Amino acid sequence: MLLLILKAFGAGSTAHLLAWRALLALLTAFALGLAAGPAMIRKLTARLIGQTVRKDGPQSHYQKAGTPTMGGLLMLFTITVSTLLWMRLGDADTWIALATLLLFGAIGWADDYVKLLSKNPRGIGARAKFVSQAVASVAAAAAIFAWAHKGPDTAFYLPWVAHPLAQLGIFSFIFFAFLVITGASNAVNLTDGLDGLAAFPTAMVAGALAVLAYVAGSAHFAGQVDHPFVPGAQELVVFCCAIIGSALAFLWFNAYPAQVFMGDVGALALGAALGVVAVVIRQEILLFVMGGVFVAETVSVMLQVGSFKLTGRRIFRMAPLHHHFELKGWPEPRVIVRFWIVTLILVLVGLSTLGGLP
């Protein structure tokens, strides 16, 4: 019905109709987030759903204890509603992306809920969380492979390289996709440690993925820039724009000093959503280039844990990386904005692969 209304207003061509739907998805998610945000914050506060702060974390974070968390529920709501309103309901890739978002959101919700009940920052535990993520990501990968055309959209590509390096079979495709989706989910979750630190980079990376999805879904544009052509990938533009609108609306309340935190319910879901889109359009490596801040945060934790177990020494003052800079004396807003700047630069590097477009 909404598509018919848009056509009635003159947005009749496929490209124009997609552009309108993408814009409206962004605006719908943003407006819903702004409208529903204050009520959700009041409800979370009334139910004492507050943040549990790590005892070994920076002392400046102690004052954040009790700040409402699980605000990611607002993001899941706005993304879902906006996507359903403006997507083509017959598009399988968008359904897979939306289902993955909600599955990882459910895992994050369970983790947050246990943290609140037990007042223990460990939540459901690393093993239970990983197994749940593995099941969800393997299911998403299998669905993507089943829907794919078994050509360029199931091959492995490197950025700035015209031809695929290898054609992936079902098992290698699913395993690689599992690594990407689960890795992206945990990377965004580790980054979500300062006010607004994860939300704005997520919006920037989602915006870049929207552009790449549009190119991937066009045989003409994909051929011009030597990107894989993935029929139907353009519909993911709507989903990506819903993420942008939702993340910006959440940032309205999450900016320093935060009125609400995202929680695992938001961070795990958003990372998985970015990972699914990258897998569909065959730009997994570009995702980790553009999400370099997410990668750096994850690698810092891995190096810190590995170094301490092997040598008894720590590489960083604290991991993830943003805590290291806090303990070096950087004010929280400075860490946040500088990480945003780095993300912007990396996103532009990723979009440089489109240099062949007119």
GROMACS .gro file of N, CA, C and O in nm, residues 137-138 140-146 148 150-156 167-181 279-282 284:
model
  148
  137SER      N    1   2.406  -1.708   1.391
  137SER     CA    2   2.483  -1.667   1.273
  137SER      C    3   2.492  -1.778   1.169
  137SER      O    4   2.486  -1.750   1.048
  138VAL      N    5   2.503  -1.903   1.211
  138VAL     CA    6   2.504  -2.014   1.116
  138VAL      C    7   2.369  -2.024   1.045
  138VAL      O    8   2.362  -2.048   0.923
  140ALA      N    9   2.164  -1.775   0.986
  140ALA     CA   10   2.159  -1.663   0.891
  140ALA      C   11   2.245  -1.693   0.768
  140ALA      O   12   2.202  -1.668   0.654
  141ALA      N   13   2.365  -1.746   0.791
  141ALA     CA   14   2.455  -1.777   0.679
  141ALA      C   15   2.394  -1.882   0.587
  141ALA      O   16   2.403  -1.872   0.463
  142ALA      N   17   2.334  -1.985   0.645
  142ALA     CA   18   2.271  -2.091   0.564
  142ALA      C   19   2.156  -2.034   0.482
  142ALA      O   20   2.138  -2.071   0.364
  143ALA      N   21   2.079  -1.944   0.540
  143ALA     CA   22   1.968  -1.883   0.468
  143ALA      C   23   2.018  -1.796   0.353
  143ALA      O   24   1.962  -1.798   0.242
  144ILE      N   25   2.125  -1.721   0.377
  144ILE     CA   26   2.182  -1.637   0.271
  144ILE      C   27   2.231  -1.724   0.156
  144ILE      O   28   2.208  -1.694   0.039
  145PHE      N   29   2.301  -1.832   0.190
  145PHE     CA   30   2.354  -1.920   0.086
  145PHE      C   31   2.241  -1.985   0.007
  145PHE      O   32   2.248  -1.999  -0.116
  146ALA      N   33   2.136  -2.026   0.077
  146ALA     CA   34   2.023  -2.092   0.010
  146ALA      C   35   1.955  -1.997  -0.089
  146ALA      O   36   1.908  -2.040  -0.194
  148ALA      N   37   2.106  -1.735  -0.235
  148ALA     CA   38   2.201  -1.680  -0.331
  148ALA      C   39   2.193  -1.753  -0.464
  148ALA      O   40   2.142  -1.865  -0.474
  150LYS      N   41   2.455  -1.852  -0.633
  150LYS     CA   42   2.572  -1.940  -0.647
  150LYS      C   43   2.666  -1.894  -0.758
  150LYS      O   44   2.721  -1.970  -0.834
  151GLY      N   45   2.686  -1.764  -0.764
  151GLY     CA   46   2.781  -1.706  -0.860
  151GLY      C   47   2.868  -1.607  -0.786
  151GLY      O   48   2.929  -1.640  -0.684
  152PRO      N   49   2.874  -1.482  -0.836
  152PRO     CA   50   2.951  -1.380  -0.764
  152PRO      C   51   2.905  -1.358  -0.621
  152PRO      O   52   2.983  -1.317  -0.536
  153ASP      N   53   2.775  -1.386  -0.593
  153ASP     CA   54   2.724  -1.360  -0.459
  153ASP      C   55   2.755  -1.471  -0.360
  153ASP      O   56   2.708  -1.467  -0.246
  154THR      N   57   2.836  -1.571  -0.399
  154THR     CA   58   2.888  -1.667  -0.301
  154THR      C   59   3.040  -1.683  -0.315
  154THR      O   60   3.097  -1.782  -0.270
  155ALA      N   61   3.104  -1.585  -0.375
  155ALA     CA   62   3.250  -1.589  -0.391
  155ALA      C   63   3.317  -1.502  -0.285
  155ALA      O   64   3.252  -1.423  -0.216
  156PHE      N   65   3.448  -1.518  -0.272
  156PHE     CA   66   3.525  -1.438  -0.176
  156PHE      C   67   3.600  -1.330  -0.251
  156PHE      O   68   3.670  -1.356  -0.348
  167GLN      N   69   3.571  -1.926  -0.526
  167GLN     CA   70   3.429  -1.954  -0.514
  167GLN      C   71   3.408  -2.038  -0.388
  167GLN      O   72   3.477  -2.139  -0.369
  168LEU      N   73   3.318  -1.997  -0.303
  168LEU     CA   74   3.298  -2.064  -0.176
  168LEU      C   75   3.187  -2.168  -0.186
  168LEU      O   76   3.080  -2.141  -0.240
  169GLY      N   77   3.214  -2.287  -0.133
  169GLY     CA   78   3.110  -2.388  -0.122
  169GLY      C   79   3.025  -2.361   0.001
  169GLY      O   80   3.051  -2.268   0.078
  170ILE      N   81   2.927  -2.445   0.023
  170ILE     CA   82   2.833  -2.419   0.130
  170ILE      C   83   2.899  -2.414   0.267
  170ILE      O   84   2.871  -2.326   0.349
  171PHE      N   85   2.993  -2.507   0.294
  171PHE     CA   86   3.053  -2.512   0.427
  171PHE      C   87   3.151  -2.397   0.449
  171PHE      O   88   3.152  -2.336   0.557
  172SER      N   89   3.232  -2.367   0.348
  172SER     CA   90   3.326  -2.255   0.363
  172SER      C   91   3.251  -2.122   0.370
  172SER      O   92   3.290  -2.031   0.445
  173PHE      N   93   3.143  -2.110   0.293
  173PHE     CA   94   3.063  -1.987   0.296
  173PHE      C   95   3.002  -1.967   0.435
  173PHE      O   96   3.010  -1.858   0.493
  174ILE      N   97   2.940  -2.072   0.488
  174ILE     CA   98   2.875  -2.061   0.618
  174ILE      C   99   2.976  -2.033   0.728
  174ILE      O  100   2.953  -1.950   0.817
  175PHE      N  101   3.092  -2.099   0.722
  175PHE     CA  102   3.194  -2.077   0.825
  175PHE      C  103   3.246  -1.934   0.821
  175PHE      O  104   3.259  -1.867   0.925
  176PHE      N  105   3.273  -1.884   0.701
  176PHE     CA  106   3.323  -1.747   0.689
  176PHE      C  107   3.218  -1.646   0.733
  176PHE      O  108   3.247  -1.550   0.805
  177ALA      N  109   3.093  -1.669   0.692
  177ALA     CA  110   2.985  -1.579   0.732
  177ALA      C  111   2.964  -1.582   0.883
  177ALA      O  112   2.937  -1.479   0.946
  178PHE      N  113   2.977  -1.700   0.942
  178PHE     CA  114   2.968  -1.712   1.088
  178PHE      C  115   3.073  -1.625   1.157
  178PHE      O  116   3.044  -1.553   1.254
  179LEU      N  117   3.196  -1.629   1.107
  179LEU     CA  118   3.303  -1.548   1.165
  179LEU      C  119   3.271  -1.399   1.152
  179LEU      O  120   3.292  -1.321   1.247
  180VAL      N  121   3.220  -1.359   1.036
  180VAL     CA  122   3.192  -1.218   1.012
  180VAL      C  123   3.078  -1.168   1.100
  180VAL      O  124   3.088  -1.065   1.167
  181ILE      N  125   2.967  -1.242   1.101
  181ILE     CA  126   2.848  -1.197   1.175
  181ILE      C  127   2.874  -1.197   1.325
  181ILE      O  128   2.846  -1.099   1.396
  279VAL      N  129   2.787  -0.962   0.441
  279VAL     CA  130   2.793  -1.096   0.383
  279VAL      C  131   2.709  -1.104   0.256
  279VAL      O  132   2.753  -1.159   0.154
  280VAL      N  133   2.590  -1.048   0.258
  280VAL     CA  134   2.502  -1.054   0.141
  280VAL      C  135   2.566  -0.985   0.021
  280VAL      O  136   2.564  -1.036  -0.091
  281ILE      N  137   2.624  -0.867   0.043
  281ILE     CA  138   2.679  -0.789  -0.070
  281ILE      C  139   2.825  -0.824  -0.098
  281ILE      O  140   2.889  -0.761  -0.181
  282ARG      N  141   2.879  -0.926  -0.025
  282ARG     CA  142   3.014  -0.977  -0.044
  282ARG      C  143   3.121  -0.872  -0.017
  282ARG      O  144   3.222  -0.861  -0.088
  284GLU      N  145   3.269  -0.829   0.308
  284GLU     CA  146   3.306  -0.856   0.446
  284GLU      C  147   3.436  -0.786   0.486
  284GLU      O  148   3.446  -0.732   0.597
   0.00000   0.00000   0.00000
